[in-house]
Each structure stands twice: as structure tokens, then as C-alpha cells.
Amino acid sequence: MSKTTEFDYIIVGAGSAGCVLANRLSADPANKVLLLETGGSDKSLFIKMPTALSIPMNSSKYAWQFHTQEELFLDNRVMHCPRGKVLGGSSSINGMVWVRGHAKDFDEWESLGAKGWGYQDCLPYFVQAESYFQPNSTHRGAAGPIGVNNGNQMANPLYKAFIHAGVQAGYPTIADYNGEQQEGFSPMQMSVKQGVRSSTAREYLDPIKSRPNLTIQTGALAEKVLFDNKRAKGVRYQLKGRSYEAYSNKEVILSAGAIGSPHLLQLSGIGNSEVLSNAGVETVHHLPGVGQNLQDHLEFYFQYKCKKRITLNGKLGLVSKALIGARWLVNRSGLGATNHFESCAFIRSNEQVEWPDIQYHFLPAAIRYDGKLAFDGHGFQVHVGHNKPKSRGAVTLVSNNPADPPNIQFNYLQHPDDIAGFRACVRLTRQIIEQPAFDEFRDGEIQPGESVNTDEQIDKFVRQHVESAYHPSCSCRMGEDELAVVDSNTKVHGVSGLRVVDSSIFPSIPNGNLNAPTIMVAEKAADAILSRYLPNI
């Protein structure tokens, strides 16, 4: 065991939440902060260049390449679940789509026991985190760390055709779905600043790396939280084959994500005592909700052939990629400076739904996340998913070796309402794409295919083709009941000196991508740790 060191705060995980916490907590020179991260540098061009998003996501160098157990309700498919393993965490490997969620998502959090986490409580922290390129109301931030824009301003006509089709189908068009109204068709926003990915590592960590009271340790795999009785006193971690211990005078904060945080809690003896015993871990505190309530978004690609040669399918050759890359390297502009999701929509699956539960990302290409073409020709697609699932899964420790991944089981589509939601996705999407706005572009359905019409045919297609939208969350949820893991101040129930701050503490999954709400949670939790609060707007 190597020599021990002491800090005020130890943060485990330099991801979407951890980088925010490191910045805010170390702003006071009196706080000595240690930030631990298993991954390394985020300076790769593939991380910085927005169009290259599929590369870091599918690289074991930058992401934990987790996989689920066989998912029974998806015909026993094993699903990919990558999580950031690099400075910036998943904000350095994600699709950069900037969505807060619907206001009622956060009011739902409060109704589920997260006191003080209603939308009006969260809004000031969303505002504080961002620098929106068209600040137009008190709902948007103009001076925050994360840059938010619309890429190439929907230069490709297919983006606007999607919005026009939505209007023709009877839906509203809105200028800003992160403003006062989410429901409708809109330009999509991305976390990109001056043509470069706006990750938490770049915006929160890079400017303050030289602070003498902040220590950033990369290559460090956390083994367990150390306890003195039921008080967290530090962290044991591995670095280059050796074990180290770091001690905290104030608090240990887990920001390892929806997979990593429950796993580390269980490795540390916090969780269901039966699960811990089976894995050879001594129980420090029986907390049965650890790892439970796991949620994620599913989506599939609705793909069409395109009559006009205007899609990104014509930009995938080596010469085209080289030209795109060269332009981006010279002035950070062009197709290299966008994630290509530049229009979107949020609608309801049926009239009884109180707020939107279906999300669309429109892409002027027919292509997979891994870069493989859907067919030989030009096409476009819309990613669609039912975003308020009722199915629940779990992250479960299987070994006391911190290098062994946990079992991950989402139980996707277990609940019949989730199946009904995806049937609505298929039927409503067809109504939208069949509108006159697409007549000059639409040239036949590739996927699901015109033969997929009945409930049985749609269900089979969905089971075989849905993919994770890479939004695992809710596995250490906030609340006050017996299955809650942290309280409304993000403190772990039953012990002291220990918090969890990341997407795992969401009580329920919001209607949208998760990077923005995760950053908001970290901003708000940092103020709670420092006993200060922003006034409601």
C-alpha cells in the first residue's frame, strides 16, 4: 500500500458531473479537492471534432464497452452500453444533443420524493450551465461554460422539410424546445462551441487545472470507498499496478455514472446485503435500492431513400472525409463542426399523455451509429424513441474484483405500455414523413418497410431493431422511501460523508438526452454541498 494523502473532497469520476463538481468545489482555495478518473486525456481530434462522434463512443480507449445480459423482451439480444472513460466522461463521447427535458419531468422528480428538485428549482442551474447562441428569455443562459448552438443552421433542406412536415401533420413549430415549451418541431441544439465539442472537461476542467488546491489523477481505478464505522473516510484506488488510499476530511462524492456509481457502492459494502454476500463483499450498510430502478431510452431508425443526391451518404468516401476534416482543422467549420442532428421534435404518443413522450432526431443520411451504410444510395432517417419507459432494470455486483463489470439488465420493453409507445412511434412517424413537405425527397421506405403494419409485425420489428440511445440512469435514485439511495441533498442514506452526484440519482428518466440534466444536477449539488442556493427564476 502506497503512502496515503488527505483532501477535503474526493470526487470519483471526471465525467459530465465530476468535472462540474471539481470546478465549483475547488473555486474556494480553502477546499483541497482530488478528482479521480480511470481514463486519460480528452485531447484527441476524434473527441473534439463533432462529426467524429461514433469513433470515441466505440473505442475501448475512451469508453467502457459495457454490454447487457440477454434482454428477454428483445428476443434475448445483448445490448451495447458504452460509458465515458476519459476526462469529460460521456460528455466527451456522446452525440452532443442538448436537451433539458420537459418541465414536468422535474416536477415528477419532486412528486417521487426528491424535495426541492421541481422544475423551478432546477431552472436556475440549467441557465447557469450554458451559453446559448440565441439567448431570448430568462429561460436560457448566455454566459455559462457549455456552448449550445445549431451546427450549420439547418443548411441541408431535409432538416427544414422535417419541420414543415410536422406542421402539415398538425403539430406546432417552436423556436426553442429548451425554453418555455418543449412540445413541437424545432431546430435541434448541440453542445458545440466554435465548432468544437463542448464537453465538461473542456469547459469546466481545462480552465482551472492549474489551481493548486485541485489534484487530477487519471488512470485511477477506484476499488472501494473506505469507511470508519458508517462514515466514509476515503477511497482506495489502483494506479499503475499499485494501490493507494486517499482520505477525505469532508466528503467522498461518487460521480461514476449510472453503471459505475451503483457498482462502486456495492463494492464498498453499500447495497442489498444478499447481493453483496454472494459477491464476497462484507456489508457496511444494507441499502436494497442500490442498482435498482435502472432506466434507459430505446430508439430505432426510420429510414427512407432520397430522390435527390443531397444527403450525407454522398460524403462518406475517403476524399470527402478528408476534405471535411481539412476544413474543420483550418477553421472549425463545415460538416466537421456538427453532429448532423439539426432538427428534431417532441410529441405525445396519444391524447391521454400529459406531456411529450416521443422524441425525434432527424439525420440527412441513412446510416448507423457505427458508420455503416444502410444501403447503396442516398437516404435520410429519423431516430425515434418512446422516452418515458415504465420498464425497470438493475446493475448488480457479481464479484469483489473492481475490474469485473457488473451485470446490467434493463428489462427493455417488459412493460406493455412501452410496447404500445413504440407502436405509436411507427404509426405517427409514417404520418409525418408522408406529408407533402417530403414529396420532392421521399423515394420509398427502407426500414421498417412497407410490409410492417400490424401490431404483431411492428412489435417484432421493434424487438429486433431498437437500440439503446445510451441514456442509462436512475440506478441510485433520490427519494425518502426504503428503495431510495440518496436523499434530496444527494447524501447516501444510512451512512455519512458520502454522496452520489450523476445521472444515477434521477428518480425517473426525463424526456430527452441526459447530458444537460446531468450537468444541471452537478451544478445544483455543488451549491448544496457548499450550503448556497440560486434563487428561482
Short mmCIF file of N, CA and C in Angstrom, two decimals, residues 402-470:
data_model
loop_
_atom_site.label_atom_id
_atom_site.label_comp_id
_atom_site.label_asym_id
_atom_site.label_seq_id
_atom_site.Cartn_x
_atom_site.Cartn_y
_atom_site.Cartn_z
N PRO A 402 -12.86 -5.11 -8.51
CA PRO A 402 -13.37 -3.90 -9.15
C PRO A 402 -13.18 -3.86 -10.66
N ALA A 403 -12.31 -4.70 -11.20
CA ALA A 403 -12.10 -4.76 -12.65
C ALA A 403 -13.16 -5.58 -13.36
N ASP A 404 -13.95 -6.35 -12.63
CA ASP A 404 -15.01 -7.16 -13.23
C ASP A 404 -16.27 -6.31 -13.41
N PRO A 405 -16.81 -6.22 -14.61
CA PRO A 405 -18.02 -5.41 -14.80
C PRO A 405 -19.21 -6.04 -14.09
N PRO A 406 -20.18 -5.22 -13.69
CA PRO A 406 -21.39 -5.76 -13.07
C PRO A 406 -22.32 -6.34 -14.12
N ASN A 407 -23.31 -7.08 -13.67
CA ASN A 407 -24.40 -7.47 -14.56
C ASN A 407 -25.30 -6.27 -14.80
N ILE A 408 -25.64 -6.05 -16.05
CA ILE A 408 -26.52 -4.94 -16.43
C ILE A 408 -27.74 -5.53 -17.11
N GLN A 409 -28.90 -5.27 -16.56
CA GLN A 409 -30.15 -5.80 -17.12
C GLN A 409 -31.19 -4.68 -17.11
N PHE A 410 -31.57 -4.20 -18.28
CA PHE A 410 -32.54 -3.11 -18.35
C PHE A 410 -33.98 -3.60 -18.38
N ASN A 411 -34.21 -4.84 -18.78
CA ASN A 411 -35.57 -5.36 -18.98
C ASN A 411 -36.35 -4.48 -19.96
N TYR A 412 -35.68 -4.09 -21.02
CA TYR A 412 -36.30 -3.27 -22.05
C TYR A 412 -37.62 -3.88 -22.54
N LEU A 413 -38.64 -3.04 -22.67
CA LEU A 413 -39.96 -3.42 -23.20
C LEU A 413 -40.67 -4.48 -22.36
N GLN A 414 -40.30 -4.59 -21.11
CA GLN A 414 -41.00 -5.52 -20.24
C GLN A 414 -42.43 -5.06 -19.98
N HIS A 415 -42.60 -3.75 -19.86
CA HIS A 415 -43.93 -3.20 -19.55
C HIS A 415 -44.74 -3.03 -20.83
N PRO A 416 -45.99 -3.45 -20.84
CA PRO A 416 -46.81 -3.36 -22.08
C PRO A 416 -46.99 -1.93 -22.57
N ASP A 417 -46.97 -0.94 -21.69
CA ASP A 417 -47.11 0.45 -22.13
C ASP A 417 -45.92 0.89 -22.98
N ASP A 418 -44.75 0.32 -22.74
CA ASP A 418 -43.58 0.64 -23.55
C ASP A 418 -43.73 0.09 -24.97
N ILE A 419 -44.31 -1.09 -25.07
CA ILE A 419 -44.58 -1.67 -26.40
C ILE A 419 -45.58 -0.81 -27.15
N ALA A 420 -46.64 -0.39 -26.46
CA ALA A 420 -47.65 0.46 -27.08
C ALA A 420 -47.03 1.79 -27.53
N GLY A 421 -46.09 2.29 -26.75
CA GLY A 421 -45.42 3.53 -27.10
C GLY A 421 -44.64 3.42 -28.40
N PHE A 422 -44.00 2.29 -28.62
CA PHE A 422 -43.25 2.11 -29.86
C PHE A 422 -44.16 1.83 -31.06
N ARG A 423 -45.30 1.23 -30.83
CA ARG A 423 -46.27 1.12 -31.93
C ARG A 423 -46.68 2.52 -32.39
N ALA A 424 -46.89 3.40 -31.42
CA ALA A 424 -47.24 4.78 -31.76
C ALA A 424 -46.10 5.45 -32.51
N CYS A 425 -44.85 5.16 -32.13
CA CYS A 425 -43.70 5.73 -32.83
C CYS A 425 -43.74 5.40 -34.32
N VAL A 426 -44.05 4.14 -34.63
CA VAL A 426 -44.07 3.72 -36.04
C VAL A 426 -45.19 4.42 -36.79
N ARG A 427 -46.39 4.39 -36.24
CA ARG A 427 -47.55 4.91 -36.97
C ARG A 427 -47.50 6.44 -37.09
N LEU A 428 -47.09 7.13 -36.04
CA LEU A 428 -47.03 8.58 -36.09
C LEU A 428 -45.91 9.07 -36.99
N THR A 429 -44.81 8.35 -37.01
CA THR A 429 -43.69 8.75 -37.87
C THR A 429 -44.08 8.64 -39.34
N ARG A 430 -44.75 7.58 -39.69
CA ARG A 430 -45.20 7.44 -41.08
C ARG A 430 -46.11 8.59 -41.48
N GLN A 431 -47.01 8.99 -40.58
CA GLN A 431 -47.90 10.11 -40.89
C GLN A 431 -47.10 11.38 -41.17
N ILE A 432 -46.03 11.57 -40.44
CA ILE A 432 -45.22 12.79 -40.60
C ILE A 432 -44.42 12.75 -41.90
N ILE A 433 -43.71 11.65 -42.15
CA ILE A 433 -42.85 11.58 -43.34
C ILE A 433 -43.68 11.52 -44.63
N GLU A 434 -44.93 11.10 -44.55
CA GLU A 434 -45.78 11.04 -45.73
C GLU A 434 -46.43 12.38 -46.09
N GLN A 435 -46.11 13.43 -45.34
CA GLN A 435 -46.67 14.75 -45.63
C GLN A 435 -46.04 15.34 -46.90
N PRO A 436 -46.72 16.31 -47.53
CA PRO A 436 -46.25 16.89 -48.80
C PRO A 436 -44.85 17.50 -48.72
N ALA A 437 -44.42 17.93 -47.55
CA ALA A 437 -43.09 18.55 -47.42
C ALA A 437 -41.98 17.62 -47.88
N PHE A 438 -42.22 16.31 -47.82
CA PHE A 438 -41.21 15.34 -48.21
C PHE A 438 -41.41 14.78 -49.62
N ASP A 439 -42.44 15.24 -50.34
CA ASP A 439 -42.74 14.65 -51.66
C ASP A 439 -41.56 14.74 -52.62
N GLU A 440 -40.82 15.84 -52.60
CA GLU A 440 -39.71 16.00 -53.54
C GLU A 440 -38.47 15.22 -53.11
N PHE A 441 -38.49 14.64 -51.91
CA PHE A 441 -37.32 13.91 -51.40
C PHE A 441 -37.59 12.41 -51.20
N ARG A 442 -38.75 12.07 -50.71
CA ARG A 442 -39.07 10.71 -50.29
C ARG A 442 -39.14 9.77 -51.48
N ASP A 443 -38.45 8.61 -51.38
CA ASP A 443 -38.41 7.66 -52.50
C ASP A 443 -38.49 6.22 -52.00
N GLY A 444 -39.38 5.98 -51.07
CA GLY A 444 -39.58 4.61 -50.59
C GLY A 444 -38.97 4.36 -49.23
N GLU A 445 -39.69 3.59 -48.44
CA GLU A 445 -39.28 3.28 -47.08
C GLU A 445 -38.29 2.12 -47.06
N ILE A 446 -37.15 2.33 -46.42
CA ILE A 446 -36.15 1.27 -46.27
C ILE A 446 -36.46 0.44 -45.02
N GLN A 447 -36.69 1.12 -43.93
CA GLN A 447 -36.88 0.48 -42.63
C GLN A 447 -37.88 1.30 -41.83
N PRO A 448 -38.91 0.65 -41.26
CA PRO A 448 -39.17 -0.77 -41.11
C PRO A 448 -39.54 -1.51 -42.40
N GLY A 449 -40.05 -0.80 -43.40
CA GLY A 449 -40.53 -1.46 -44.61
C GLY A 449 -42.04 -1.41 -44.68
N GLU A 450 -42.55 -1.22 -45.87
CA GLU A 450 -43.99 -1.01 -46.03
C GLU A 450 -44.83 -2.22 -45.64
N SER A 451 -44.20 -3.39 -45.51
CA SER A 451 -44.94 -4.59 -45.13
C SER A 451 -45.16 -4.70 -43.63
N VAL A 452 -44.52 -3.82 -42.87
CA VAL A 452 -44.65 -3.85 -41.40
C VAL A 452 -45.80 -2.93 -41.01
N ASN A 453 -46.97 -3.51 -40.69
CA ASN A 453 -48.17 -2.71 -40.44
C ASN A 453 -48.96 -3.13 -39.22
N THR A 454 -49.15 -4.41 -39.02
CA THR A 454 -49.97 -4.86 -37.90
C THR A 454 -49.22 -4.70 -36.58
N ASP A 455 -49.96 -4.77 -35.47
CA ASP A 455 -49.31 -4.70 -34.15
C ASP A 455 -48.23 -5.76 -34.03
N GLU A 456 -48.54 -6.98 -34.48
CA GLU A 456 -47.58 -8.08 -34.36
C GLU A 456 -46.34 -7.81 -35.19
N GLN A 457 -46.52 -7.31 -36.40
CA GLN A 457 -45.37 -7.01 -37.26
C GLN A 457 -44.52 -5.88 -36.70
N ILE A 458 -45.19 -4.85 -36.18
CA ILE A 458 -44.45 -3.73 -35.58
C ILE A 458 -43.69 -4.19 -34.35
N ASP A 459 -44.35 -4.96 -33.50
CA ASP A 459 -43.69 -5.43 -32.27
C ASP A 459 -42.45 -6.26 -32.59
N LYS A 460 -42.56 -7.12 -33.58
CA LYS A 460 -41.42 -7.95 -33.97
C LYS A 460 -40.27 -7.09 -34.49
N PHE A 461 -40.62 -6.12 -35.35
CA PHE A 461 -39.59 -5.23 -35.87
C PHE A 461 -38.89 -4.47 -34.74
N VAL A 462 -39.67 -3.94 -33.82
CA VAL A 462 -39.10 -3.16 -32.72
C VAL A 462 -38.18 -4.03 -31.88
N ARG A 463 -38.63 -5.23 -31.51
CA ARG A 463 -37.79 -6.11 -30.69
C ARG A 463 -36.45 -6.38 -31.36
N GLN A 464 -36.45 -6.51 -32.67
CA GLN A 464 -35.25 -6.91 -33.39
C GLN A 464 -34.36 -5.74 -33.79
N HIS A 465 -34.89 -4.49 -33.76
CA HIS A 465 -34.13 -3.38 -34.31
C HIS A 465 -33.89 -2.20 -33.36
N VAL A 466 -34.60 -2.13 -32.25
CA VAL A 466 -34.34 -1.00 -31.36
C VAL A 466 -32.92 -1.09 -30.81
N GLU A 467 -32.35 0.06 -30.55
CA GLU A 467 -31.02 0.16 -29.96
C GLU A 467 -31.10 1.10 -28.77
N SER A 468 -30.13 0.99 -27.89
CA SER A 468 -30.05 1.93 -26.78
C SER A 468 -29.73 3.32 -27.34
N ALA A 469 -30.35 4.33 -26.74
CA ALA A 469 -29.99 5.72 -27.04
C ALA A 469 -28.85 6.17 -26.13
N TYR A 470 -28.31 5.25 -25.34
CA TYR A 470 -27.15 5.49 -24.47
C TYR A 470 -27.48 6.49 -23.36
#
